[in-house]
XYZ file of C-alpha atoms in Angstrom:
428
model
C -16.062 55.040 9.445
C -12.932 52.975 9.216
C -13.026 49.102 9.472
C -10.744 49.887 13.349
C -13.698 51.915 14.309
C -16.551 49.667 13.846
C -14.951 46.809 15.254
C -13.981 49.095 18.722
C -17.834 49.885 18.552
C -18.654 46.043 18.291
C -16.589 45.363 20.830
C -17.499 47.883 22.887
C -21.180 46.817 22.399
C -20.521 43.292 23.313
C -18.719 44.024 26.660
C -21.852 46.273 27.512
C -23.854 42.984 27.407
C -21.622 40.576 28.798
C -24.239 38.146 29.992
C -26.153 37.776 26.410
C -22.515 37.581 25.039
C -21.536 34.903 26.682
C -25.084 32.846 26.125
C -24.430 33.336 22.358
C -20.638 32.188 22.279
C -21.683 29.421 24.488
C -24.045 28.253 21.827
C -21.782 29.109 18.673
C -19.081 26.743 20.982
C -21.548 24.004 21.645
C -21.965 23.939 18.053
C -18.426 23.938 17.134
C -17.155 21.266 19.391
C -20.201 18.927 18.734
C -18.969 19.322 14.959
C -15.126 19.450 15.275
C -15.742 16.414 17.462
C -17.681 14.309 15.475
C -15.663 14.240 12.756
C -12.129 13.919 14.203
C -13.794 10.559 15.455
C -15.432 9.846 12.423
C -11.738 10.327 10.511
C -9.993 8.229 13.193
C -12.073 5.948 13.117
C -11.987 5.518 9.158
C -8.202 5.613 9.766
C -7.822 2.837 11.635
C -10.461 0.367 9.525
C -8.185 1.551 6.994
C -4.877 -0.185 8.661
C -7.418 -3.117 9.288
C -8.380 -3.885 5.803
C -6.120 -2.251 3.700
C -7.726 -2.803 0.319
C -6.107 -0.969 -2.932
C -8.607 1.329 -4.975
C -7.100 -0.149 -8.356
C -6.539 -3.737 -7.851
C -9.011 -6.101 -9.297
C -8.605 -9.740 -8.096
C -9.062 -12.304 -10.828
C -9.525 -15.794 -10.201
C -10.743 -18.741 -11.859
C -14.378 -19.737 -12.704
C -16.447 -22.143 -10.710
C -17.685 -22.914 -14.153
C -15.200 -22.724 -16.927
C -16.120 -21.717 -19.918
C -12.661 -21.550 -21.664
C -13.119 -22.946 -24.894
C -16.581 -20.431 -25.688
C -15.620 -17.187 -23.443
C -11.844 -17.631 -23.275
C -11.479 -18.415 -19.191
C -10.459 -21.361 -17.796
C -7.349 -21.860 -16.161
C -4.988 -19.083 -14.776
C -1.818 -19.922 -17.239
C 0.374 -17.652 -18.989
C -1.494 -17.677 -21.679
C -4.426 -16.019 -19.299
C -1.671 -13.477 -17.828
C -1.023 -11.866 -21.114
C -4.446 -11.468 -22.017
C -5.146 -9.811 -18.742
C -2.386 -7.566 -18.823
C -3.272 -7.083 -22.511
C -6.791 -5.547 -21.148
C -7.184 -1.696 -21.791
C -6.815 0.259 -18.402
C -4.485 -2.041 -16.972
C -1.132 -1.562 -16.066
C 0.406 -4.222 -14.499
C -0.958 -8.356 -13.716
C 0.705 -10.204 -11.257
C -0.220 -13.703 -10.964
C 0.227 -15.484 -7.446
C 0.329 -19.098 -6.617
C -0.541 -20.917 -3.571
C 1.634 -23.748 -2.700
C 0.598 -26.832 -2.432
C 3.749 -28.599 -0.881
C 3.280 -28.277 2.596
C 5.857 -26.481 4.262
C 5.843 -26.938 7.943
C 8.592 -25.111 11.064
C 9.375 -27.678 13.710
C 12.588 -25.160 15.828
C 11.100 -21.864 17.248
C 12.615 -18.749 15.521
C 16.186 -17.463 17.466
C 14.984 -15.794 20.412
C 12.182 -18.097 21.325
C 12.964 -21.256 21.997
C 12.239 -20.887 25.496
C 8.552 -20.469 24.566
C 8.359 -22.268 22.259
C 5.857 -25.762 23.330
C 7.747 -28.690 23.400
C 7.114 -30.360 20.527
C 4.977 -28.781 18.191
C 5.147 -28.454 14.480
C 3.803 -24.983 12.993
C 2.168 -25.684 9.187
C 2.937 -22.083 7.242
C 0.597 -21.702 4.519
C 2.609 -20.257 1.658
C 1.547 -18.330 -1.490
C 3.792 -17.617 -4.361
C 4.127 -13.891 -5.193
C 5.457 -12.025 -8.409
C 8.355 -9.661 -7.252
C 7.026 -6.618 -8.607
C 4.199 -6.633 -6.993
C 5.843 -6.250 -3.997
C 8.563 -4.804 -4.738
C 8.533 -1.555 -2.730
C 7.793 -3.390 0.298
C 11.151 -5.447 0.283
C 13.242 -4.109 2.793
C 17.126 -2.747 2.399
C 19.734 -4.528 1.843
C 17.418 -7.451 0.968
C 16.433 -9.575 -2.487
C 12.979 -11.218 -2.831
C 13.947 -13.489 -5.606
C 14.491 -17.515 -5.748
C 17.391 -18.407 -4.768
C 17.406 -21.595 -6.492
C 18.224 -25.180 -5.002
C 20.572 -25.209 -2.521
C 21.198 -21.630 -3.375
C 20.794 -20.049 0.268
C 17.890 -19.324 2.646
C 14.200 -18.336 0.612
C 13.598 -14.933 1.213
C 9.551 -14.317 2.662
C 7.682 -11.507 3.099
C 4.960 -11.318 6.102
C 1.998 -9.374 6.679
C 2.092 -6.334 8.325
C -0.999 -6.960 9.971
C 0.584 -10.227 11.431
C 2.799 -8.669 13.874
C -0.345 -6.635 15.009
C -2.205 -9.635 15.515
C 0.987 -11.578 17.012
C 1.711 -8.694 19.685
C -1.832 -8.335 20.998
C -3.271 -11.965 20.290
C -0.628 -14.875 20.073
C 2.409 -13.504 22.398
C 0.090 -13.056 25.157
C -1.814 -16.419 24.533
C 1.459 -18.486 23.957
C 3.601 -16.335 26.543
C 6.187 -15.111 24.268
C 7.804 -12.274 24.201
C 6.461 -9.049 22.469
C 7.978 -7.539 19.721
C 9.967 -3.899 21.304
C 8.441 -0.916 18.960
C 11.303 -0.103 16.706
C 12.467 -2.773 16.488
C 13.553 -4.378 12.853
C 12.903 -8.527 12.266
C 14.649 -8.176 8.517
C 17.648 -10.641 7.769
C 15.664 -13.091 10.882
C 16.153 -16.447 9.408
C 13.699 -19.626 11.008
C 14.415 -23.529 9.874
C 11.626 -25.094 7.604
C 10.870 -28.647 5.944
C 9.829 -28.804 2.782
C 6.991 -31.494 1.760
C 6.403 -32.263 6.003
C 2.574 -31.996 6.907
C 1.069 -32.405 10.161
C -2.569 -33.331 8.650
C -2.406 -37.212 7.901
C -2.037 -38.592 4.471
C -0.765 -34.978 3.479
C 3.236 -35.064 3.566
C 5.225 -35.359 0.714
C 7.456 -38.648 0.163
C 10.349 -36.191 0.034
C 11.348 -34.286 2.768
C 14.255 -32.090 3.607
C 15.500 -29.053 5.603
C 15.721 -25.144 4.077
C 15.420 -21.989 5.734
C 13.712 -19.074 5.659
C 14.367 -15.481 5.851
C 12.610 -12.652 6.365
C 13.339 -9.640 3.304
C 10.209 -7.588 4.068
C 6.620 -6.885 5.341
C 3.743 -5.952 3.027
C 0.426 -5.030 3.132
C -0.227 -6.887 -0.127
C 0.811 -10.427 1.489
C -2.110 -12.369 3.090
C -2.331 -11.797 6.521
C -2.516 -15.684 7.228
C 0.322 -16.730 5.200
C 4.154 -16.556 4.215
C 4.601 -15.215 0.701
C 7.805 -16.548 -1.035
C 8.726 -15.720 -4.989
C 7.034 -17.209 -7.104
C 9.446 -18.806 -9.010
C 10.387 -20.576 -5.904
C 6.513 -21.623 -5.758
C 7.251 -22.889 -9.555
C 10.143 -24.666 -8.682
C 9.008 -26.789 -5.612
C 5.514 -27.330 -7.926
C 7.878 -28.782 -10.109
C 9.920 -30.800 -7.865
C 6.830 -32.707 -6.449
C 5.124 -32.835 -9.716
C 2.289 -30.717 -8.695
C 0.102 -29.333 -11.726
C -2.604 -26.505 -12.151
C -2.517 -22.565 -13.006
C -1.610 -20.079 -11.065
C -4.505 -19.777 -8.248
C -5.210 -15.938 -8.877
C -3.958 -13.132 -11.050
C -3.868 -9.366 -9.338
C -4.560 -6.702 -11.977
C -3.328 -3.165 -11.555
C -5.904 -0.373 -13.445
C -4.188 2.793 -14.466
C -6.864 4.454 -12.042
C -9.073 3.801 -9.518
C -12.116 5.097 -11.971
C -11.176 2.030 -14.428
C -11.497 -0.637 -11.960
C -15.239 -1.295 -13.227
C -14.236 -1.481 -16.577
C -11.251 -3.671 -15.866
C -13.717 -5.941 -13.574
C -16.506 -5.936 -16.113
C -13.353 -7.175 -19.003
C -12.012 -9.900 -16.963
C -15.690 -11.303 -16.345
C -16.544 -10.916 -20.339
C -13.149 -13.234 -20.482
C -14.792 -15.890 -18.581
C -13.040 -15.439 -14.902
C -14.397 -14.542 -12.027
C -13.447 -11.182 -9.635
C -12.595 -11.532 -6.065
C -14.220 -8.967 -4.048
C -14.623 -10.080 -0.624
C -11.744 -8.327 0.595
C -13.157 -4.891 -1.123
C -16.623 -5.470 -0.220
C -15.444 -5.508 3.892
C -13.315 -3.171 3.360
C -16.403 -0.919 1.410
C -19.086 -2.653 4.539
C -17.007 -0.777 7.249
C -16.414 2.124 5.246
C -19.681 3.014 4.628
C -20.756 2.056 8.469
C -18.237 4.759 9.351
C -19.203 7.200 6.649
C -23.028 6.971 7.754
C -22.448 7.322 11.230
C -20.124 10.294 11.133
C -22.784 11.466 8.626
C -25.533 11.237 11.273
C -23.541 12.763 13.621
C -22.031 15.439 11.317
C -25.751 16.346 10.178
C -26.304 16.397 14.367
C -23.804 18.942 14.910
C -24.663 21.186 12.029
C -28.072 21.225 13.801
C -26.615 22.391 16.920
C -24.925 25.301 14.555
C -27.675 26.221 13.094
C -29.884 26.109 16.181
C -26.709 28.881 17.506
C -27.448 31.145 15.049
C -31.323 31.333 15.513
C -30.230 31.970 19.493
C -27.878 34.819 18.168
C -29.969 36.026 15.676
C -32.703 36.597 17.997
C -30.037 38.170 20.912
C -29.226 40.338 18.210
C -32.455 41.455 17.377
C -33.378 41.960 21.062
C -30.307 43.761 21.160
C -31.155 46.280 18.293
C -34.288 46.779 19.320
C -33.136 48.162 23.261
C -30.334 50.350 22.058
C -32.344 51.925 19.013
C -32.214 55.399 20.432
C -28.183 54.659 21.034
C -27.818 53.317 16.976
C -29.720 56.825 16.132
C -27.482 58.867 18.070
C -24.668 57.431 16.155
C -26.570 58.066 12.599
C -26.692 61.629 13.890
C -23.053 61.789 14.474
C -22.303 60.922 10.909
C -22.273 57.030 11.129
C -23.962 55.660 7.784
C -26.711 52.997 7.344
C -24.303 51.001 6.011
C -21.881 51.465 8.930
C -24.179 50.387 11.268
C -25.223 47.397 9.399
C -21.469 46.458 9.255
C -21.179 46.735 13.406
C -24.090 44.268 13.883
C -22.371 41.928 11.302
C -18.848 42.220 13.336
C -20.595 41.729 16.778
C -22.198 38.627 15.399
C -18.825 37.485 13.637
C -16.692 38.090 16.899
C -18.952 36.043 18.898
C -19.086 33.131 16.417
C -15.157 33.466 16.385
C -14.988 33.276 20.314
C -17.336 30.307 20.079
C -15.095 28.346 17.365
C -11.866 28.773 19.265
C -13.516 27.615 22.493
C -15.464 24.735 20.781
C -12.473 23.658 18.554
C -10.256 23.432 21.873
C -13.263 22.080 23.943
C -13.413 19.144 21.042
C -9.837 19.130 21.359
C -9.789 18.462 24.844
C -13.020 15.840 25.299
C -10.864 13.647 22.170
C -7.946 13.890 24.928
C -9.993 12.427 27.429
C -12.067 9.924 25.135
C -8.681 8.404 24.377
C -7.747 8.180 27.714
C -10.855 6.350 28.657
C -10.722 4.228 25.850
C -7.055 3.137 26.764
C -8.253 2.168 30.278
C -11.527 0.454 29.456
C -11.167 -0.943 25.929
C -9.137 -4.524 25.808
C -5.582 -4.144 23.590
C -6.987 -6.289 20.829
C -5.232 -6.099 17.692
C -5.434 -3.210 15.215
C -6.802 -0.733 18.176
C -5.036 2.206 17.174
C -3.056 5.132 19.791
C -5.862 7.227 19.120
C -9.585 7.345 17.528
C -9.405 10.893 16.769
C -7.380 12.822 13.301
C -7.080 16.258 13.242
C -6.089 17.755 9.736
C -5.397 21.073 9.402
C -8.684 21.674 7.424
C -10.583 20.615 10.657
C -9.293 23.611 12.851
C -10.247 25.866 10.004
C -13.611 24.432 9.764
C -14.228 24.233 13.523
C -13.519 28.369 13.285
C -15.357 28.817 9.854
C -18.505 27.262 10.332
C -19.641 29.129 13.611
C -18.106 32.569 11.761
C -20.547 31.732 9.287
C -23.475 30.949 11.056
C -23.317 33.468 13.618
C -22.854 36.110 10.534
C -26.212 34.329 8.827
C -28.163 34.991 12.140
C -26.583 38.877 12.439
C -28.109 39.605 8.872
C -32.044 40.298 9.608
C -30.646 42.162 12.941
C -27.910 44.402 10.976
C -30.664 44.830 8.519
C -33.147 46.414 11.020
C -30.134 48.230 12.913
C -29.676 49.799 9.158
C -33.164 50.786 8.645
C -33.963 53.070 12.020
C -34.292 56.663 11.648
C -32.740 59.049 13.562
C -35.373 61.594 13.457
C -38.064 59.716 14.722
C -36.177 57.791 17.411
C -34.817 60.504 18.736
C -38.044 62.733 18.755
């Protein structure tokens, strides 16, 4: 019989049993949505701990030794010296050393735009870290220049944070009463009045202080989310003004691949320095709290598939067993074992199919509604992202697939029976 055939016989058989076939795609869709569901959160969810610590795969954070054991191991202090023998290391492919300044830099003015909410009086203390253009170099923003611009030479460019403006929407606008930032919105080119060398901790300021300005040339990922990153040259340079001394306070190492980072990490420790890996390790923490739990749930939901096609297997069987004398009068008309065995497959496939498109919709549809709930219940605290839901193209696919599958599995020992009655003795 031709493949149009069977499948008009399949479906012809399932509209005979309405009832069962809806009981069977109602299971195949509990299944699918319970799946589908579970992991759209479980991605969303990994998605936005993602934004909130955005840790590279091939950076390895180098910084000095508690205990330095220079002269034996090589380690010690962060100089250039120790830069070229880190970015002589096999597997790396760029080092970027950063310094933190240790001039205080301090704003007293509000930024243009906020001087009406600004508090009368008070002096902001910017932390400030010294950064090596290229390592942020795709995150400076057009039009702009992240380089020093030398004394007296014009504003010092700064990159922020991302994550900042996150924080300073949900967190400090609404504490402080200022304005939120309108989305779209570009801050590149905004320029703020510093002083160099002022402190507002006592005994800290410089002897020397004097007026600059700042401007904005970019927002990266890469810059600490508590601090103003200038270039580090500029760091240099004000080091030097004030007569400050020491390495540089940490040394960012690029591996070729994510797969050399242990070998770059073991290297650097052989050398006598130390690796930084509490950002990676909370980054990894919440990871693998996300992975688990989706796991779970996952593992949960393939239960509830597999569970669907026992229920169809059996309504299958049942199913085969009342319309024998029907499957025999088919045989007689020249329908082979094999044919019938294919028509038991299709009626299981069509009703997994039936319960993937309703389950993937139904998931679909409960995310909707999740978000919705969360948006009215959940406090806008920074980092909550528009949704807690992803749905990649490989999801819909496997919200169809899986159910197919199972409900196939469960049609086998049914087809296989269908295949094996006689028409002979049925029908005598």
């Amino acid at each position: 019989m031709s493949a149009r055939g069977l499948a008009w016989i399949a479906r012809a058989r399932l509209r005979a049993d309405a009832r069962g076939t809806l009981l069977d795609a109602a299971a195949a869709c509990a299944g699918a949505a319970a799946l589908v569901f579970f992991l759209a959160l479980g991605l969303g969810v990994g998605a936005a701990a993602r934004r909130m610590f955005p840790a590279e795969a091939r950076l390895v954070e180098v910084i000095p030794s508690a205990v330095s054991l220079g002269g034996l191991l090589g380690g010690g202090q962060l100089d250039d010296a120790a830069v070229a023998r880190l970015s002589a290391l096999p597997r790396v492919e760029a080092a970027w050393p950063r310094l933190v300044l240790k001039v205080p830099v301090a704003a007293p003015e509000a930024p243009p735009g906020m001087a009406a909410s600004w508090p009368p009086g008070m002096t902001l203390q910017i932390p400030v870290v010294g950064l090596s253009p290229g390592m942020v170099k795709g995150d400076v923003g057009p039009g702009q220049r992240f380089a020093d611009p030398g004394p007296g030479g014009g504003p010092i460019p700064v990159l922020l944070s991302r994550r900042l403006l996150e924080v300073y929407d949900k967190t400090i606008a609404p504490a402080w009463n200022l304005p939120r930032l309108p989305p779209g919105v570009s801050l590149l080119g905004l320029e703020m009045p510093v002083r160099i060398g002022l402190s507002i901790v006592p005994g800290k300021q410089e002897g020397r202080v004097y007026e600059a300005r700042v401007r904005l040339a970019g927002l990266s990922d890469r810059v600490p989310m508590y601090m103003m990153a200038v270039p580090l040259d500029t760091a240099r340079r004000l080091h030097a003004e004030y007569g400050k001394e020491g390495g540089y306070t940490q040394v960012t190492l690029a591996a070729r691949r994510p797969d050399d980072v242990p070998a770059v990490a073991a290297a650097v420790r052989r050398m006598g320095f130390n690796v930084d890996e509490n950002e990676r390790a909370a980054a990894e923490r919440v990871g693998a709290v996300v992975a688990v739990t989706t796991g779970a749930l996952v593992f949960l939901a393939v239960v509830m598939c597999f569970l669907a096609a026992l229920a169809i297997a059996r309504s299958l069987s049942a199913s085969v067993r009342g319309r024998a004398r029907e499957i025999a009068v088919l045989q007689a008309l020249g329908a082979t074992p094999s044919d019938v065995h294919r028509v038991v497959l299709l009626e299981g496939g069509m009703v997994g199919l039936s319960g993937g498109v309703a389950g993937t919709l139904l998931a679909l549809g409960l995310s909707l509604l999740a978000d919705r709930a969360a948006l009215r219940l959940l406090p806008d605290f920074p980092f909550r992202p528009d949704t807690f839901f992803a749905f990649p193209p490989w999801l819909w696919a496997l919200g169809l697939l899986v159910p197919v599958a199972g409900a196939v599995l469960g049609a086998l020992a049914p087809a296989a029976a269908a295949a094996r009655i006689e028409p002979a003795r049925t029908l005598s």
